Tab-separated table of C-alpha atoms in Angstrom:
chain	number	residue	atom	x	y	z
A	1	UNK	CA	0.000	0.000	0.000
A	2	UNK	CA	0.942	3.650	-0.717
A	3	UNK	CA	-1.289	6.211	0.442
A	4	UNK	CA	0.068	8.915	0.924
A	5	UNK	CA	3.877	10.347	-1.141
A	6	UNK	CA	6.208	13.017	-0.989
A	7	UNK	CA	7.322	15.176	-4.738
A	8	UNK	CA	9.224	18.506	-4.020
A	9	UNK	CA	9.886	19.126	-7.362
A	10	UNK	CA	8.209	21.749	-9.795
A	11	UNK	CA	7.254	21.414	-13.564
A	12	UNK	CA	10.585	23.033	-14.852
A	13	UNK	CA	12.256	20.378	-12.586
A	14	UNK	CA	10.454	17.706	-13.806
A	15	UNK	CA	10.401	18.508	-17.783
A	16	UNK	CA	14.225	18.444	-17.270
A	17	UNK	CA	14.991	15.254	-15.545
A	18	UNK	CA	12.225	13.423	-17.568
A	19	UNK	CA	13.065	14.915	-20.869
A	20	UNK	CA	9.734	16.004	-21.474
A	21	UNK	CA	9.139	16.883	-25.439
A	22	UNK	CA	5.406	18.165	-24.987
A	23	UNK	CA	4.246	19.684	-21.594
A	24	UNK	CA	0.748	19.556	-21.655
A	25	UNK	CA	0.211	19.847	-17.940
A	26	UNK	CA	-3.935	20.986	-17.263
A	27	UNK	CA	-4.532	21.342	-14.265
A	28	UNK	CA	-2.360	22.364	-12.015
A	29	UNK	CA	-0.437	20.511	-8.852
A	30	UNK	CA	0.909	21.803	-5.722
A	31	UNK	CA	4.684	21.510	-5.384
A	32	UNK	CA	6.510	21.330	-3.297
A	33	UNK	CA	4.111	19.078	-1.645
A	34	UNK	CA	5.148	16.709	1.551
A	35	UNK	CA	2.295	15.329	1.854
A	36	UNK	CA	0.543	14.047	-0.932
A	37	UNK	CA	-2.842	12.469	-0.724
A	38	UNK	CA	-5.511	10.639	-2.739
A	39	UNK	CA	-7.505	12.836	-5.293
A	40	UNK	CA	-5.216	15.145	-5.225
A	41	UNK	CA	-3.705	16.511	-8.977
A	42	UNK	CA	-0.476	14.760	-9.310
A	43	UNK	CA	2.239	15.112	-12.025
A	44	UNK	CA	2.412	12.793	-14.086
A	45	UNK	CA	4.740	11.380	-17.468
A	46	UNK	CA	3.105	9.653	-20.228
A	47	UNK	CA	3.325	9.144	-23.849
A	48	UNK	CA	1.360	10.763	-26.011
A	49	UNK	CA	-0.165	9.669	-29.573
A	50	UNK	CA	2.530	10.667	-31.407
A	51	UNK	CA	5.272	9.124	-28.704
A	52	UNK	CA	6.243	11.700	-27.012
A	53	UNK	CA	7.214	11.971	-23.332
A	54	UNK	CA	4.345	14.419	-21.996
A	55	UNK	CA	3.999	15.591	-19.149
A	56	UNK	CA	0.167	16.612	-17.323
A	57	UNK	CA	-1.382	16.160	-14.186
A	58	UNK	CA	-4.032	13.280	-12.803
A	59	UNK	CA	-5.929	12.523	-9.794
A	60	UNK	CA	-4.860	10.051	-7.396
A	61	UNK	CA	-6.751	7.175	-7.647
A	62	UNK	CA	-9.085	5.025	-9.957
A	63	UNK	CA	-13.139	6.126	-9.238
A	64	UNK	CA	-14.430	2.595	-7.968
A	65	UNK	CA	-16.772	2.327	-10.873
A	66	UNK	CA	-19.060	-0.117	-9.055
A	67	UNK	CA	-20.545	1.503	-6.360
A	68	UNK	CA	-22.865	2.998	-9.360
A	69	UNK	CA	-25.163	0.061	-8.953
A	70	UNK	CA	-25.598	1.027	-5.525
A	71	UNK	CA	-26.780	4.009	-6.571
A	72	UNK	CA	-23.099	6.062	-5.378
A	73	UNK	CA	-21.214	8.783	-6.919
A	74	UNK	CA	-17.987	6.568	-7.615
A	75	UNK	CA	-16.109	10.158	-7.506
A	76	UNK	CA	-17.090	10.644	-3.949
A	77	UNK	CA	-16.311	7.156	-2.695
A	78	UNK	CA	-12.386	6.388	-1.683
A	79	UNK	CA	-10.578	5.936	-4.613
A	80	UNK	CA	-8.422	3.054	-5.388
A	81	UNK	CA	-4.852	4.163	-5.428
A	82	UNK	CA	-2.633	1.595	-5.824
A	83	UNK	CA	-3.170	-1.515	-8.547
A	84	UNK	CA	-1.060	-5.071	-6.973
A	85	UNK	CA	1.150	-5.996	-9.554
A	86	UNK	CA	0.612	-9.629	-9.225
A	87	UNK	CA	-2.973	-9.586	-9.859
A	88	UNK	CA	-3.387	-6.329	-11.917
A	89	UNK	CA	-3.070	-8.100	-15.318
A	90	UNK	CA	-6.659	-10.088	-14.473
A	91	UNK	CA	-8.668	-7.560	-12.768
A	92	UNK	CA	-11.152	-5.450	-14.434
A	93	UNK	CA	-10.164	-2.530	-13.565
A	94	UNK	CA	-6.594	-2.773	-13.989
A	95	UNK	CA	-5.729	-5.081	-17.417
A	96	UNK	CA	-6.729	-2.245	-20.274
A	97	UNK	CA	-4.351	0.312	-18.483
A	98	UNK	CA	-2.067	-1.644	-17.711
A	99	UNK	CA	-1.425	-2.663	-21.613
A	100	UNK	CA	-2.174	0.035	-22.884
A	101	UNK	CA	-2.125	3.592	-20.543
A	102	UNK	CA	1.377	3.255	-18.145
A	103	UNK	CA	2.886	6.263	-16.582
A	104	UNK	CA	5.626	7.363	-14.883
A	105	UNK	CA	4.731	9.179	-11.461
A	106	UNK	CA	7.410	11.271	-9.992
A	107	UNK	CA	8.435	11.004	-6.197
A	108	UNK	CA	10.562	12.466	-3.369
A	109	UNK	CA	9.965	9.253	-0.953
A	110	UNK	CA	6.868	7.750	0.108
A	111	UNK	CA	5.549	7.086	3.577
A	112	UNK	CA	4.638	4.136	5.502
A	113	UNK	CA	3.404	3.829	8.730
A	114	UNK	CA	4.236	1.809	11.910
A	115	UNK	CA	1.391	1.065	14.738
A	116	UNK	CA	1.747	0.488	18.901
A	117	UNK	CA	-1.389	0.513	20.478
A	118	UNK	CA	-4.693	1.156	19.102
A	119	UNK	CA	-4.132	4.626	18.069
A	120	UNK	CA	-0.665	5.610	18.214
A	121	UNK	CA	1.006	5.982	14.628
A	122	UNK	CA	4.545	6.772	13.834
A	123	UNK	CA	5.732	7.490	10.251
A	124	UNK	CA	8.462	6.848	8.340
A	125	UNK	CA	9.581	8.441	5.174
A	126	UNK	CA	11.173	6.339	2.455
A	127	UNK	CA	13.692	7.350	0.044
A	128	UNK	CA	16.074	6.564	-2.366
A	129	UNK	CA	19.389	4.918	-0.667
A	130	UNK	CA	21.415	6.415	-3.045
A	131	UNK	CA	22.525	10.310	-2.252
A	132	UNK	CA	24.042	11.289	-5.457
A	133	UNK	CA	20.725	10.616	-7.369
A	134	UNK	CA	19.846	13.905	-8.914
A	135	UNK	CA	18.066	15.689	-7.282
A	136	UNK	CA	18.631	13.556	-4.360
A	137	UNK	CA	15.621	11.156	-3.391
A	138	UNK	CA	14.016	11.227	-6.824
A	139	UNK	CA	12.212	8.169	-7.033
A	140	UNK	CA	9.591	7.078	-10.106
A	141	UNK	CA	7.198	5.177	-9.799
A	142	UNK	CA	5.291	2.585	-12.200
A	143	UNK	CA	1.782	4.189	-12.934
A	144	UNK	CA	-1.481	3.080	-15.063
A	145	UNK	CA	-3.872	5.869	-15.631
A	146	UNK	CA	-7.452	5.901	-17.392
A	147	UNK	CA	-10.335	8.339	-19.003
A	148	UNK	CA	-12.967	8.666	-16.837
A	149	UNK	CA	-16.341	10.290	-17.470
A	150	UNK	CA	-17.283	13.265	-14.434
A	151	UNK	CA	-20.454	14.040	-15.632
A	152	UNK	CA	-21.504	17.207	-16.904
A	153	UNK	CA	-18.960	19.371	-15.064
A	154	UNK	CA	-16.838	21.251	-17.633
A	155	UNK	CA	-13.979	21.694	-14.952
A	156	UNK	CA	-13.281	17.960	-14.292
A	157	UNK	CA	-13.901	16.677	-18.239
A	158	UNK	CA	-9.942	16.508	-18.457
A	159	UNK	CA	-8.923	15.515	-15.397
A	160	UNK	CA	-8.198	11.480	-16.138
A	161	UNK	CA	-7.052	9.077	-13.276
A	162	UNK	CA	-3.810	7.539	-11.763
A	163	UNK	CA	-2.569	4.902	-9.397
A	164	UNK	CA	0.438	3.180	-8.345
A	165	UNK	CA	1.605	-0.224	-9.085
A	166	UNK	CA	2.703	-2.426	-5.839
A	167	UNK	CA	4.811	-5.522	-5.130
A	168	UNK	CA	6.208	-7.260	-2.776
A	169	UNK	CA	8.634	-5.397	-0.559
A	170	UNK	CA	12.589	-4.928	-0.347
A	171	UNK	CA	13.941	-6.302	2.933
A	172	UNK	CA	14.407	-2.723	4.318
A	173	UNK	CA	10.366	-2.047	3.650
A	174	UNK	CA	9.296	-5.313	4.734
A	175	UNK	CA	9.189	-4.464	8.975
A	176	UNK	CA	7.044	-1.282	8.083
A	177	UNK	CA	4.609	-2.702	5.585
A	178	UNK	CA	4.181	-5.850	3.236
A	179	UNK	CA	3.639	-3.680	0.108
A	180	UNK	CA	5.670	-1.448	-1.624
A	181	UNK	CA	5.514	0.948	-5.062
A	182	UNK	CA	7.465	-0.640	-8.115
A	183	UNK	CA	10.311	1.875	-8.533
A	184	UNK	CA	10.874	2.535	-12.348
A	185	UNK	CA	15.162	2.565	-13.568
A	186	UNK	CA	15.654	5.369	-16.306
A	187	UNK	CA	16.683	2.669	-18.624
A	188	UNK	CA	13.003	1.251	-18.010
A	189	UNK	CA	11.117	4.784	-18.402
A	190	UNK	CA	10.437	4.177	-21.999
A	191	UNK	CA	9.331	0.179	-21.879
A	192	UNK	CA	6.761	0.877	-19.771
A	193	UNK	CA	5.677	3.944	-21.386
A	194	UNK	CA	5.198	2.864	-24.448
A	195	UNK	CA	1.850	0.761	-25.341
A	196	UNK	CA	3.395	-1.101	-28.267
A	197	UNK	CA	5.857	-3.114	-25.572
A	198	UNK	CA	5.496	-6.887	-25.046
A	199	UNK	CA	3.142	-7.449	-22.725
A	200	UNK	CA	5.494	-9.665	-21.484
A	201	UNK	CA	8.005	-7.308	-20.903
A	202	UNK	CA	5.679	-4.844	-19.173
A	203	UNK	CA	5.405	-7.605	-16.387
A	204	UNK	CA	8.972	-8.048	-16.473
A	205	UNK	CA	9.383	-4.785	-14.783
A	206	UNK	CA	7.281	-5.528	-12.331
A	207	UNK	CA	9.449	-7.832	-10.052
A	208	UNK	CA	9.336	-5.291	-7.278
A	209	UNK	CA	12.641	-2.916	-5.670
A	210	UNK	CA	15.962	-4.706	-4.672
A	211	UNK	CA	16.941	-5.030	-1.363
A	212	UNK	CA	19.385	-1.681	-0.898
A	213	UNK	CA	17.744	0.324	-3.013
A	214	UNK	CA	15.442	2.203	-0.551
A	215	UNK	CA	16.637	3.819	3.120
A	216	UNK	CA	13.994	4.496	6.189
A	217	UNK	CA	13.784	7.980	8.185
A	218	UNK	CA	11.837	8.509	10.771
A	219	UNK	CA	9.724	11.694	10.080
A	220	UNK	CA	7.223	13.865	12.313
A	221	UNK	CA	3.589	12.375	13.786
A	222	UNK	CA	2.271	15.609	12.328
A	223	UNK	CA	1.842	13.901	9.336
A	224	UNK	CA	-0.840	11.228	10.615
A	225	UNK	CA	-2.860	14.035	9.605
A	226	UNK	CA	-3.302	14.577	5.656
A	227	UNK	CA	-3.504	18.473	6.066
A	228	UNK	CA	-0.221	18.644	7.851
A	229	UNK	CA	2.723	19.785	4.836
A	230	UNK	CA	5.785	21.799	4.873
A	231	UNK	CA	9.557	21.034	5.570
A	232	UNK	CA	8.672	20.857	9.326
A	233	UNK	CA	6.813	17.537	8.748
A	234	UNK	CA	10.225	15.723	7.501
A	235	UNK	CA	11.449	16.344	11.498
A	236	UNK	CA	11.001	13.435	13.254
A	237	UNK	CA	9.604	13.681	16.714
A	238	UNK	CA	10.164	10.157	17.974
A	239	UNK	CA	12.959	7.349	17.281
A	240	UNK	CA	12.739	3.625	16.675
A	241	UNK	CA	14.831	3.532	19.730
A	242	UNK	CA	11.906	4.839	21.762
A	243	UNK	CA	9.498	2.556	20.684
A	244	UNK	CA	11.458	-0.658	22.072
C-alpha cells in the first residue's frame, strides 16, 4: 500500500529530468508538496499519440466504478490508489491500463506507517538509498492511468485518473509494511511507457525494488494528519529507539 507520497519538485524540474518533449500539464499541482494524498492533482509522465514523453497532471486514484449500482457517486467514494502488480493483469479494472495507458509518477519518498497501540502511529519516510541521485531522493514510480467520465462538469472533463503499481517489498520495507511501489530505472522509463511493448516485458518490470535500493527515516507524527505539509513535517519527533 501507498497512500500517501512526498514530490518537491516543480514542472521546470520535472520537464528536465524526464526529458519532457510536450508539456501539456492541465490542471495544475501543488509543489513542493510533503504530503501528498488521494484525489489530489499529481504530475504525471506519459506518452502521447505521437510518442512523445508528456507531461500533465491526474488525480490520485481510480473512481471505484461499481458503487454505481448502488446508486453512489464513484467520484465521492475512496478511490483506489494503488493496482497489486501480481494480480493487476486479471482484474477489471486494472488489465486495459495496464497494456495500454502506463505512466511514470514522480516522487521524493513515500511514507509508511508503523502502529503500537490502538491509536498511536509513527511514520516513516522512504527514500532513495542512493545520495548522489539527482536531485537527491528522486524516485519514479510505475503508474497506469485511465479516461474517466465526471459528468456534466466542464472543470473535471480533463482531469483522467492515476494509481500506483505495488509488489512485494525490499527487505528494508518489509518491517514497516508488506507492500511497496514498483520503482521505475531510467533505462526502463520508456518500456513501460510505451503501449506497443510486449506485454510480457511490461510484467517483467514488475518484479518489485531490490533489497538496498530504498533507506527508512523517521519523520514527524504531524503527518498522521493529511492536512499537515511543509519542511517541518520531515522532522522526526520520535525514534525507533523509543518505541522498544
Amino acid at each position: 500500500m501507498c497512500g500517501r507520497y512526498q514530490q518537491l519538485l516543480g514542472p521546470d524540474e520535472l520537464a528536465r529530468l524526464y526529458a519532457v518533449q510536450n508539456a501539456a500539464w492541465g490542471r495544475p499541482y501543488k509543489w513542493p508538496n510533503y504530503n501528498v494524498a488521494p484525489r489530489q492533482s499529481i504530475a504525471v509522465i506519459v506518452h502521447d499519440a505521437d510518442g512523445q514523453r508528456t507531461a500533465r497532471t491526474m488525480r490520485w486514484g481510480f473512481p471505484p466504478m461499481w458503487v454505481k449500482r448502488k446508486g453512489k457517486d464513484p467520484f465521492n467514494a475512496p478511490p483506489l490508489v494503488n493496482a497489486r502488480a501480481e494480480t493487476a493483469p486479471k482484474k477489471p479494472t486494472w488489465s486495459g491500463a495496464l497494456k495500454m495507458r502506463r505512466c511514470l509518477i514522480p516522487t521524493t519518498g513515500f511514507y509508511e506507517w508503523i502502529r503500537r497501540g490502538k491509536k498511536a502511529l509513527y511514520p516513516f519516510h522512504i527514500g532513495h538509498s542512493d545520495q548522489d541521485v539527482e536531485p537527491k531522493g528522486l524516485l519514479t514510480l510505475a503508474g497506469v492511468w485511465g479516461p474517466f467520465p465526471w459528468g456534466d462538469d466542464p472543470e473535471k472533463q480533463d482531469w483522467p485518473c492515476a494509481a500506483i503499481l505495488t509488489a512485494g517489498p525490499p527487505a528494508e520495507v518489509a518491517p514497516v509494511h508488506d507492500r511497496c511501489p514498483v520503482v521505475l530505472k531510467p533505462a526502463d522509463w520508456d518500456r513501460w511507457l510505451d503501449p506497443s511493448t510486449p506485454f510480457d516485458d511490461v510484467i517483467s518490470l514488475l518484479d518489485g525494488v531490490s533489497d538496498g535500493v530504498l533507506a527508512l527515516s523517521p519523520v514527524s507524527t504531524a503527518l498522521n494528519s493529511r492536512k499537515a505539509n511543509g519542511a517541518e513535517t520531515q522532522v522526526a519527533d520520535w525514534s525507533p529507539a523509543s518505541l522498544g
